[in-house]
Amino acid sequence: MEDVLIVGAGPAGLVTAAELALAGVRRRVLERRAERSGWSRAFGLHARTLELLEARGLAEPLVEPWCGPPKTAATPRA
């Protein structure tokens, strides 16, 4: 028996399942579609999403192919 039931195998559901797995929580993901959709509803990443991805070391590999390597913050001249 699972501790948590996750409805939907989209990005939020799968990340939730992965985080729960890392915490040792028994979980089950339910998805009504039998196949992947050919369409994406994702148009960007919110700041909080990037923070959570960064905590797992996943932000840079995900963002770099689209945006290039991270830029260093500009320092003001003295």
PDB file of C-alpha atoms in Angstrom:
ATOM      1  CA  MET A   1       0.000   0.000   0.000  1.00  0.00           C
ATOM      2  CA  GLU A   2       1.246   3.485  -0.887  1.00  0.00           C
ATOM      3  CA  ASP A   3       1.478   6.420   1.495  1.00  0.00           C
ATOM      4  CA  VAL A   4       0.745   8.973  -1.247  1.00  0.00           C
ATOM      5  CA  LEU A   5      -1.315   8.852  -4.430  1.00  0.00           C
ATOM      6  CA  ILE A   6      -0.251  11.331  -7.120  1.00  0.00           C
ATOM      7  CA  VAL A   7      -2.791  12.099  -9.832  1.00  0.00           C
ATOM      8  CA  GLY A   8      -1.139  13.174 -13.072  1.00  0.00           C
ATOM      9  CA  ALA A   9       2.212  12.244 -14.564  1.00  0.00           C
ATOM     10  CA  GLY A  10       3.031  15.714 -15.822  1.00  0.00           C
ATOM     11  CA  PRO A  11       6.094  17.653 -14.671  1.00  0.00           C
ATOM     12  CA  ALA A  12       4.641  18.498 -11.249  1.00  0.00           C
ATOM     13  CA  GLY A  13       3.468  14.954 -10.577  1.00  0.00           C
ATOM     14  CA  LEU A  14       6.724  13.343 -11.646  1.00  0.00           C
ATOM     15  CA  VAL A  15       8.898  15.756  -9.661  1.00  0.00           C
ATOM     16  CA  THR A  16       6.675  15.210  -6.637  1.00  0.00           C
ATOM     17  CA  ALA A  17       7.045  11.445  -7.044  1.00  0.00           C
ATOM     18  CA  ALA A  18      10.819  11.759  -7.371  1.00  0.00           C
ATOM     19  CA  GLU A  19      11.119  13.939  -4.261  1.00  0.00           C
ATOM     20  CA  LEU A  20       8.937  11.562  -2.261  1.00  0.00           C
ATOM     21  CA  ALA A  21      11.048   8.615  -3.449  1.00  0.00           C
ATOM     22  CA  LEU A  22      14.196  10.349  -2.219  1.00  0.00           C
ATOM     23  CA  ALA A  23      12.483  10.752   1.158  1.00  0.00           C
ATOM     24  CA  GLY A  24      11.596   7.056   1.260  1.00  0.00           C
ATOM     25  CA  VAL A  25       7.855   7.619   0.895  1.00  0.00           C
ATOM     26  CA  ARG A  26       5.834   4.942  -0.876  1.00  0.00           C
ATOM     27  CA  ARG A  27       3.933   6.542  -3.743  1.00  0.00           C
ATOM     28  CA  ARG A  28       1.899   5.708  -6.835  1.00  0.00           C
ATOM     29  CA  VAL A  29       1.405   7.947  -9.887  1.00  0.00           C
ATOM     30  CA  LEU A  30      -1.824   7.715 -11.861  1.00  0.00           C
ATOM     31  CA  GLU A  31      -2.130   9.082 -15.398  1.00  0.00           C
ATOM     32  CA  ARG A  32      -5.235   8.824 -17.550  1.00  0.00           C
ATOM     33  CA  ARG A  33      -3.410   9.055 -20.884  1.00  0.00           C
ATOM     34  CA  ALA A  34      -1.906   5.897 -22.324  1.00  0.00           C
ATOM     35  CA  GLU A  35       0.576   7.849 -24.504  1.00  0.00           C
ATOM     36  CA  ARG A  36       2.491  11.108 -24.320  1.00  0.00           C
ATOM     37  CA  SER A  37       0.906  14.180 -25.828  1.00  0.00           C
ATOM     38  CA  GLY A  38       2.615  15.748 -28.830  1.00  0.00           C
ATOM     39  CA  TRP A  39       1.957  19.202 -27.359  1.00  0.00           C
ATOM     40  CA  SER A  40       3.590  21.061 -24.517  1.00  0.00           C
ATOM     41  CA  ARG A  41       1.823  23.525 -22.246  1.00  0.00           C
ATOM     42  CA  ALA A  42       5.124  24.675 -20.763  1.00  0.00           C
ATOM     43  CA  PHE A  43       6.284  28.090 -21.929  1.00  0.00           C
ATOM     44  CA  GLY A  44       8.883  28.892 -19.303  1.00  0.00           C
ATOM     45  CA  LEU A  45      10.258  28.219 -15.848  1.00  0.00           C
ATOM     46  CA  HIS A  46       9.259  30.178 -12.779  1.00  0.00           C
ATOM     47  CA  ALA A  47      11.903  31.380 -10.356  1.00  0.00           C
ATOM     48  CA  ARG A  48      10.779  28.984  -7.606  1.00  0.00           C
ATOM     49  CA  THR A  49      10.948  26.061 -10.029  1.00  0.00           C
ATOM     50  CA  LEU A  50      14.542  26.991 -10.874  1.00  0.00           C
ATOM     51  CA  GLU A  51      15.371  27.227  -7.163  1.00  0.00           C
ATOM     52  CA  LEU A  52      14.050  23.709  -6.562  1.00  0.00           C
ATOM     53  CA  LEU A  53      15.907  22.361  -9.607  1.00  0.00           C
ATOM     54  CA  GLU A  54      19.094  24.079  -8.435  1.00  0.00           C
ATOM     55  CA  ALA A  55      18.796  22.406  -5.030  1.00  0.00           C
ATOM     56  CA  ARG A  56      19.046  19.041  -6.837  1.00  0.00           C
ATOM     57  CA  GLY A  57      21.783  20.204  -9.247  1.00  0.00           C
ATOM     58  CA  LEU A  58      19.403  20.039 -12.208  1.00  0.00           C
ATOM     59  CA  ALA A  59      18.899  23.707 -13.144  1.00  0.00           C
ATOM     60  CA  GLU A  60      22.093  24.337 -15.100  1.00  0.00           C
ATOM     61  CA  PRO A  61      21.950  21.192 -17.282  1.00  0.00           C
ATOM     62  CA  LEU A  62      18.314  21.966 -18.074  1.00  0.00           C
ATOM     63  CA  VAL A  63      18.694  25.682 -18.815  1.00  0.00           C
ATOM     64  CA  GLU A  64      22.139  25.846 -20.437  1.00  0.00           C
ATOM     65  CA  PRO A  65      21.182  24.279 -23.810  1.00  0.00           C
ATOM     66  CA  TRP A  66      18.520  26.990 -24.235  1.00  0.00           C
ATOM     67  CA  CYS A  67      20.161  30.014 -22.623  1.00  0.00           C
ATOM     68  CA  GLY A  68      23.897  29.348 -22.736  1.00  0.00           C
ATOM     69  CA  PRO A  69      26.277  29.102 -19.782  1.00  0.00           C
ATOM     70  CA  PRO A  70      25.477  31.105 -16.630  1.00  0.00           C
ATOM     71  CA  LYS A  71      26.682  34.683 -16.668  1.00  0.00           C
ATOM     72  CA  THR A  72      28.508  36.147 -13.687  1.00  0.00           C
ATOM     73  CA  ALA A  73      26.984  39.127 -11.961  1.00  0.00           C
ATOM     74  CA  ALA A  74      28.427  42.447 -13.018  1.00  0.00           C
ATOM     75  CA  THR A  75      30.485  44.167 -10.338  1.00  0.00           C
ATOM     76  CA  PRO A  76      30.361  47.952 -10.066  1.00  0.00           C
ATOM     77  CA  ARG A  77      33.560  49.860 -10.782  1.00  0.00           C
ATOM     78  CA  ALA A  78      35.253  51.575  -7.862  1.00  0.00           C
TER      79      ALA A  78
END
